[in-house]
Short mmCIF file of C-alpha atoms in Angstrom, two decimals:
data_model
loop_
_atom_site.label_atom_id
_atom_site.label_comp_id
_atom_site.label_asym_id
_atom_site.label_seq_id
_atom_site.Cartn_x
_atom_site.Cartn_y
_atom_site.Cartn_z
CA UNK A 1 0.00 0.00 0.00
CA UNK A 2 1.35 3.46 -0.91
CA UNK A 3 1.77 6.35 1.47
CA UNK A 4 -1.57 8.11 1.39
CA UNK A 5 -1.54 11.81 2.26
CA UNK A 6 -5.32 12.02 2.41
CA UNK A 7 -5.31 9.49 5.28
CA UNK A 8 -3.23 11.90 7.36
CA UNK A 9 -6.03 14.48 7.42
CA UNK A 10 -8.18 14.84 10.51
CA UNK A 11 -10.70 11.98 11.00
CA UNK A 12 -13.58 14.46 10.85
CA UNK A 13 -12.55 15.46 7.33
CA UNK A 14 -12.02 11.85 6.24
CA UNK A 15 -15.40 10.78 7.59
CA UNK A 16 -17.33 13.75 6.17
CA UNK A 17 -15.72 13.24 2.79
CA UNK A 18 -16.74 9.60 2.56
CA UNK A 19 -20.26 10.34 3.82
CA UNK A 20 -20.65 12.97 1.11
CA UNK A 21 -19.14 11.04 -1.78
CA UNK A 22 -20.79 7.70 -0.89
CA UNK A 23 -24.15 9.39 -0.36
CA UNK A 24 -23.94 11.12 -3.73
CA UNK A 25 -22.84 7.89 -5.41
CA UNK A 26 -25.84 6.01 -3.99
CA UNK A 27 -28.59 8.52 -4.71
CA UNK A 28 -27.49 10.47 -7.80
CA UNK A 29 -28.24 8.39 -10.90
CA UNK A 30 -27.21 11.09 -13.35
CA UNK A 31 -24.85 9.49 -15.93
CA UNK A 32 -22.24 12.24 -15.56
CA UNK A 33 -22.22 11.86 -11.79
CA UNK A 34 -22.05 8.07 -12.04
CA UNK A 35 -19.12 8.18 -14.45
CA UNK A 36 -17.15 10.67 -12.33
CA UNK A 37 -17.82 8.75 -9.13
CA UNK A 38 -16.82 5.42 -10.64
CA UNK A 39 -13.61 6.78 -12.16
CA UNK A 40 -12.67 8.74 -9.04
CA UNK A 41 -13.32 5.82 -6.69
CA UNK A 42 -11.46 3.35 -8.89
CA UNK A 43 -8.49 5.70 -9.33
CA UNK A 44 -8.20 6.25 -5.58
CA UNK A 45 -8.55 2.53 -4.82
CA UNK A 46 -5.87 1.67 -7.38
CA UNK A 47 -3.61 4.31 -5.82
CA UNK A 48 -4.12 2.72 -2.38
CA UNK A 49 -3.94 -0.97 -3.31
CA UNK A 50 -2.17 -0.99 -6.69
CA UNK A 51 -2.47 -4.45 -8.34
CA UNK A 52 -4.75 -5.78 -5.60
CA UNK A 53 -7.37 -3.24 -6.70
CA UNK A 54 -7.31 -4.63 -10.25
CA UNK A 55 -7.72 -8.15 -8.90
CA UNK A 56 -10.73 -7.06 -6.82
CA UNK A 57 -12.21 -5.28 -9.84
CA UNK A 58 -12.03 -8.46 -11.93
CA UNK A 59 -13.43 -11.01 -9.48
CA UNK A 60 -15.92 -8.81 -7.58
CA UNK A 61 -16.83 -5.52 -9.23
CA UNK A 62 -17.04 -6.68 -12.83
CA UNK A 63 -19.48 -9.55 -12.02
CA UNK A 64 -21.60 -7.15 -9.92
CA UNK A 65 -21.80 -4.74 -12.85
CA UNK A 66 -22.67 -7.46 -15.38
CA UNK A 67 -25.32 -9.05 -13.15
CA UNK A 68 -27.00 -5.73 -12.42
CA UNK A 69 -26.93 -4.69 -16.08
CA UNK A 70 -28.41 -8.04 -17.19
CA UNK A 71 -31.04 -8.54 -14.47
CA UNK A 72 -32.80 -5.17 -14.63
CA UNK A 73 -34.08 -5.47 -18.25
CA UNK A 74 -35.42 -8.95 -17.47
CA UNK A 75 -37.64 -7.76 -14.62
CA UNK A 76 -38.17 -4.08 -15.41
CA UNK A 77 -40.12 -3.39 -18.60
CA UNK A 78 -40.80 0.32 -18.24
CA UNK A 79 -39.93 2.77 -20.98
CA UNK A 80 -41.39 3.83 -24.29
CA UNK A 81 -38.51 2.89 -26.61
CA UNK A 82 -39.37 -0.71 -27.49
CA UNK A 83 -36.51 -2.78 -28.90
CA UNK A 84 -38.00 -6.28 -29.05
CA UNK A 85 -40.17 -8.80 -27.22
CA UNK A 86 -38.67 -11.56 -25.10
CA UNK A 87 -39.75 -15.19 -25.46
CA UNK A 88 -42.12 -14.86 -22.51
CA UNK A 89 -43.84 -11.90 -24.19
CA UNK A 90 -42.37 -9.15 -22.01
CA UNK A 91 -41.00 -6.09 -23.83
CA UNK A 92 -37.33 -5.13 -23.78
CA UNK A 93 -36.92 -1.36 -23.71
CA UNK A 94 -33.93 0.91 -24.17
CA UNK A 95 -34.70 2.72 -20.92
CA UNK A 96 -34.57 -0.48 -18.85
CA UNK A 97 -31.22 -1.44 -20.38
CA UNK A 98 -29.68 1.97 -19.69
CA UNK A 99 -31.06 2.01 -16.15
CA UNK A 100 -29.54 -1.43 -15.55
CA UNK A 101 -26.16 -0.17 -16.78
CA UNK A 102 -26.47 2.89 -14.55
CA UNK A 103 -27.37 0.73 -11.55
CA UNK A 104 -24.34 -1.45 -12.24
CA UNK A 105 -22.03 1.57 -12.37
CA UNK A 106 -23.59 2.86 -9.16
CA UNK A 107 -22.93 -0.43 -7.33
CA UNK A 108 -19.33 -0.53 -8.55
CA UNK A 109 -18.82 3.08 -7.45
CA UNK A 110 -20.18 2.39 -3.96
CA UNK A 111 -17.99 -0.72 -3.65
CA UNK A 112 -14.94 1.31 -4.68
CA UNK A 113 -15.61 4.04 -2.15
CA UNK A 114 -16.36 1.62 0.67
CA UNK A 115 -13.10 -0.19 -0.12
CA UNK A 116 -11.27 3.12 0.15
CA UNK A 117 -13.16 3.91 3.36
CA UNK A 118 -11.97 0.66 4.90
CA UNK A 119 -8.35 1.61 4.23
CA UNK A 120 -8.54 5.26 5.32
CA UNK A 121 -10.98 5.13 8.25
CA UNK A 122 -9.15 2.85 10.67
CA UNK A 123 -10.70 1.62 13.91
CA UNK A 124 -8.83 4.19 16.03
CA UNK A 125 -10.23 7.03 13.90
CA UNK A 126 -13.76 5.67 14.26
CA UNK A 127 -13.42 5.33 18.02
CA UNK A 128 -11.97 8.85 18.17
CA UNK A 129 -15.04 10.24 16.41
CA UNK A 130 -17.78 8.32 18.22
CA UNK A 131 -16.10 6.92 21.34
CA UNK A 132 -17.53 9.60 23.63
CA UNK A 133 -21.03 9.79 22.15
CA UNK A 134 -21.72 6.08 21.62
CA UNK A 135 -18.83 4.15 23.20
CA UNK A 136 -20.36 0.67 23.05
CA UNK A 137 -21.66 1.02 19.48
CA UNK A 138 -18.45 2.61 18.21
CA UNK A 139 -16.38 -0.21 19.73
CA UNK A 140 -18.60 -2.87 18.16
CA UNK A 141 -18.54 -1.17 14.76
CA UNK A 142 -14.77 -0.77 14.83
CA UNK A 143 -14.40 -4.45 15.71
CA UNK A 144 -16.74 -5.44 12.88
CA UNK A 145 -14.92 -3.28 10.33
CA UNK A 146 -11.55 -4.81 11.14
CA UNK A 147 -12.88 -8.34 11.61
CA UNK A 148 -12.94 -9.28 7.92
CA UNK A 149 -9.23 -8.60 7.16
CA UNK A 150 -8.16 -10.16 10.48
CA UNK A 151 -10.35 -13.21 9.83
CA UNK A 152 -8.86 -13.57 6.35
CA UNK A 153 -5.29 -13.37 7.65
CA UNK A 154 -5.97 -15.83 10.46
CA UNK A 155 -7.64 -18.39 8.22
CA UNK A 156 -4.62 -18.24 5.89
CA UNK A 157 -2.31 -18.97 8.82
CA UNK A 158 -4.43 -21.90 10.01
CA UNK A 159 -4.77 -23.26 6.49
CA UNK A 160 -1.00 -23.12 6.00
CA UNK A 161 -0.36 -24.88 9.30
CA UNK A 162 -2.89 -27.60 8.47
CA UNK A 163 -1.30 -28.03 5.04
CA UNK A 164 2.04 -28.84 6.69
CA UNK A 165 0.49 -31.91 8.37
CA UNK A 166 -1.56 -32.94 5.34
CA UNK A 167 -4.94 -31.76 6.61
CA UNK A 168 -5.68 -28.92 4.22
CA UNK A 169 -8.78 -28.67 2.01
CA UNK A 170 -6.59 -29.64 -0.95
CA UNK A 171 -5.55 -32.98 0.59
CA UNK A 172 -7.44 -36.28 0.23
CA UNK A 173 -10.74 -37.19 -1.39
CA UNK A 174 -13.94 -35.17 -1.28
CA UNK A 175 -14.99 -36.49 2.13
CA UNK A 176 -11.54 -35.85 3.60
CA UNK A 177 -11.45 -32.32 2.16
CA UNK A 178 -14.84 -31.55 3.68
CA UNK A 179 -13.66 -32.92 7.03
CA UNK A 180 -10.51 -30.79 6.90
CA UNK A 181 -12.55 -27.73 5.94
CA UNK A 182 -14.91 -28.25 8.89
CA UNK A 183 -11.89 -28.57 11.18
CA UNK A 184 -10.48 -25.25 9.94
CA UNK A 185 -13.89 -23.61 10.30
CA UNK A 186 -14.18 -24.93 13.87
CA UNK A 187 -10.77 -23.53 14.76
CA UNK A 188 -11.67 -20.17 13.21
CA UNK A 189 -14.96 -20.00 15.11
CA UNK A 190 -13.20 -20.70 18.39
CA UNK A 191 -10.56 -18.07 17.60
CA UNK A 192 -13.19 -15.45 16.73
CA UNK A 193 -15.15 -16.03 19.95
CA UNK A 194 -12.05 -16.00 22.15
CA UNK A 195 -10.76 -12.87 20.44
CA UNK A 196 -14.03 -11.00 20.99
CA UNK A 197 -14.10 -11.96 24.69
CA UNK A 198 -10.47 -10.91 25.16
CA UNK A 199 -11.11 -7.58 23.44
CA UNK A 200 -14.17 -6.89 25.58
CA UNK A 201 -12.27 -7.72 28.80
CA UNK A 202 -9.31 -5.61 27.70
CA UNK A 203 -11.42 -2.54 26.97
CA UNK A 204 -13.39 -3.00 30.20
CA UNK A 205 -10.18 -3.16 32.26
CA UNK A 206 -9.08 0.12 30.66
CA UNK A 207 -12.28 1.81 31.74
CA UNK A 208 -13.56 2.31 28.21
CA UNK A 209 -16.96 4.02 28.18
CA UNK A 210 -16.90 5.12 31.83
CA UNK A 211 -18.12 8.61 32.65
CA UNK A 212 -15.33 11.13 33.11
CA UNK A 213 -12.72 8.97 31.45
CA UNK A 214 -10.11 10.97 29.50
CA UNK A 215 -9.21 9.96 25.95
CA UNK A 216 -5.77 10.36 24.45
CA UNK A 217 -5.73 11.62 20.89
CA UNK A 218 -2.98 12.22 18.37
CA UNK A 219 -5.26 14.16 16.03
CA UNK A 220 -5.19 17.94 15.78
CA UNK A 221 -7.42 20.08 13.59
CA UNK A 222 -4.80 22.34 11.98
CA UNK A 223 -4.89 24.94 9.20
CA UNK A 224 -4.65 22.30 6.49
CA UNK A 225 -7.75 20.57 7.85
CA UNK A 226 -9.66 23.84 8.05
CA UNK A 227 -8.81 24.58 4.40
CA UNK A 228 -9.90 21.10 3.33
CA UNK A 229 -13.17 21.39 5.26
CA UNK A 230 -13.88 24.73 3.60
CA UNK A 231 -13.26 23.23 0.14
CA UNK A 232 -15.47 20.27 1.01
CA UNK A 233 -18.34 22.50 2.13
CA UNK A 234 -17.97 24.72 -0.95
CA UNK A 235 -18.06 21.78 -3.36
CA UNK A 236 -20.92 20.07 -1.54
CA UNK A 237 -22.92 23.30 -1.38
CA UNK A 238 -22.61 23.90 -5.13
CA UNK A 239 -23.57 20.30 -5.91
CA UNK A 240 -26.65 20.30 -3.69
CA UNK A 241 -27.69 23.74 -4.95
CA UNK A 242 -27.60 22.47 -8.53
CA UNK A 243 -29.63 19.39 -7.59
CA UNK A 244 -32.25 21.21 -5.52
CA UNK A 245 -32.79 23.84 -8.20
CA UNK A 246 -33.14 21.12 -10.89
CA UNK A 247 -30.23 22.52 -12.87
CA UNK A 248 -28.94 18.96 -13.16
CA UNK A 249 -31.32 16.04 -13.47
CA UNK A 250 -31.81 12.91 -15.51
CA UNK A 251 -34.94 10.78 -16.01
CA UNK A 252 -34.87 7.18 -17.20
CA UNK A 253 -38.62 6.51 -17.19
CA UNK A 254 -40.87 6.71 -19.07
CA UNK A 255 -38.40 8.27 -21.50
CA UNK A 256 -34.80 9.50 -21.35
CA UNK A 257 -34.64 13.15 -20.42
CA UNK A 258 -31.58 15.15 -19.36
CA UNK A 259 -31.06 18.73 -18.28
CA UNK A 260 -29.66 21.26 -20.72
CA UNK A 261 -25.94 21.91 -20.42
CA UNK A 262 -26.07 25.41 -19.00
CA UNK A 263 -23.12 27.18 -17.38
CA UNK A 264 -24.48 26.33 -13.91
CA UNK A 265 -24.84 22.67 -14.84
CA UNK A 266 -21.27 22.56 -16.11
CA UNK A 267 -20.13 24.18 -12.85
CA UNK A 268 -21.91 21.45 -10.88
CA UNK A 269 -20.21 18.77 -13.00
CA UNK A 270 -16.81 20.35 -12.38
CA UNK A 271 -17.45 20.58 -8.63
CA UNK A 272 -18.51 16.95 -8.46
CA UNK A 273 -15.50 15.88 -10.50
CA UNK A 274 -13.16 17.76 -8.15
CA UNK A 275 -14.93 16.15 -5.19
CA UNK A 276 -14.50 12.61 -6.54
CA UNK A 277 -10.84 13.12 -7.49
CA UNK A 278 -9.92 15.21 -4.45
CA UNK A 279 -7.92 12.45 -2.66
CA UNK A 280 -6.00 11.67 -5.85
CA UNK A 281 -5.30 15.37 -6.41
CA UNK A 282 -3.94 15.66 -2.87
CA UNK A 283 -1.82 12.51 -3.09
CA UNK A 284 -0.39 13.22 -6.54
CA UNK A 285 0.44 16.81 -5.53
CA UNK A 286 2.30 15.59 -2.45
CA UNK A 287 4.11 12.93 -4.49
CA UNK A 288 5.30 15.56 -6.97
CA UNK A 289 6.47 17.81 -4.14
CA UNK A 290 8.26 14.90 -2.47
CA UNK A 291 10.09 13.86 -5.64
CA UNK A 292 11.03 17.47 -6.32
CA UNK A 293 12.48 17.85 -2.82
CA UNK A 294 14.40 14.58 -3.18
CA UNK A 295 15.88 15.76 -6.47
CA UNK A 296 17.23 18.88 -4.71
CA UNK A 297 19.14 16.85 -2.12
#
């Protein structure tokens, strides 16, 4: 994983950014917004994970996109542009196909941004934000968010150790493989339960959640964070103003209808594009500055 400058911003800024960009990605079905969100999320995820992001895109995001694009026209027959009739007599319309493609892009965009969120918003940042307000819930959520990668790493360790003694899921016949798999699953279940109990006892012994307990924090809201928050509010304000005033809109049913490309609409597109690519802009700018400083040494 590369050094990510955006992750060094204050947790409030990180959290607000992901709330804004994920919320827009989920509820704005405008093709321009969908394309910018998908490209921005994918670019940032590739920057964070490099080749692992491409692997995830192939085995997870691409199937999600194809399934969504194929399923919607089979069950949704709205729209006035008739292309043909299916064998069961239901019509296939252009609007249903385009809406399925848009829904697929939307799902891929949300998956990209949530993947980036998992990398940037670590458990300590989440507890810092919500530890005082909802200590029990914030602890549980932070444990859940980090459980999947820890579970994956632990199951790889157990699988490797079982492979050394010939009891892996790749050894033996079908019945033996199933037996070995159940053994690994049993070990993993025991590990997960013991780990959760140990974590709960550890946090309880530290007085987590008690009234009047002080919390140590390494985060400081400096000038850079104030500038970023101002940019975030400015971009979000322009985007929501354009949406609420209907300067940007797109209808799929019953017929395709898009807003006219006025100067205000173009401004909203630019603001949304900057919002989606803001982490990449920050990281690339810092990389250029770092390489320039190294060249001067």
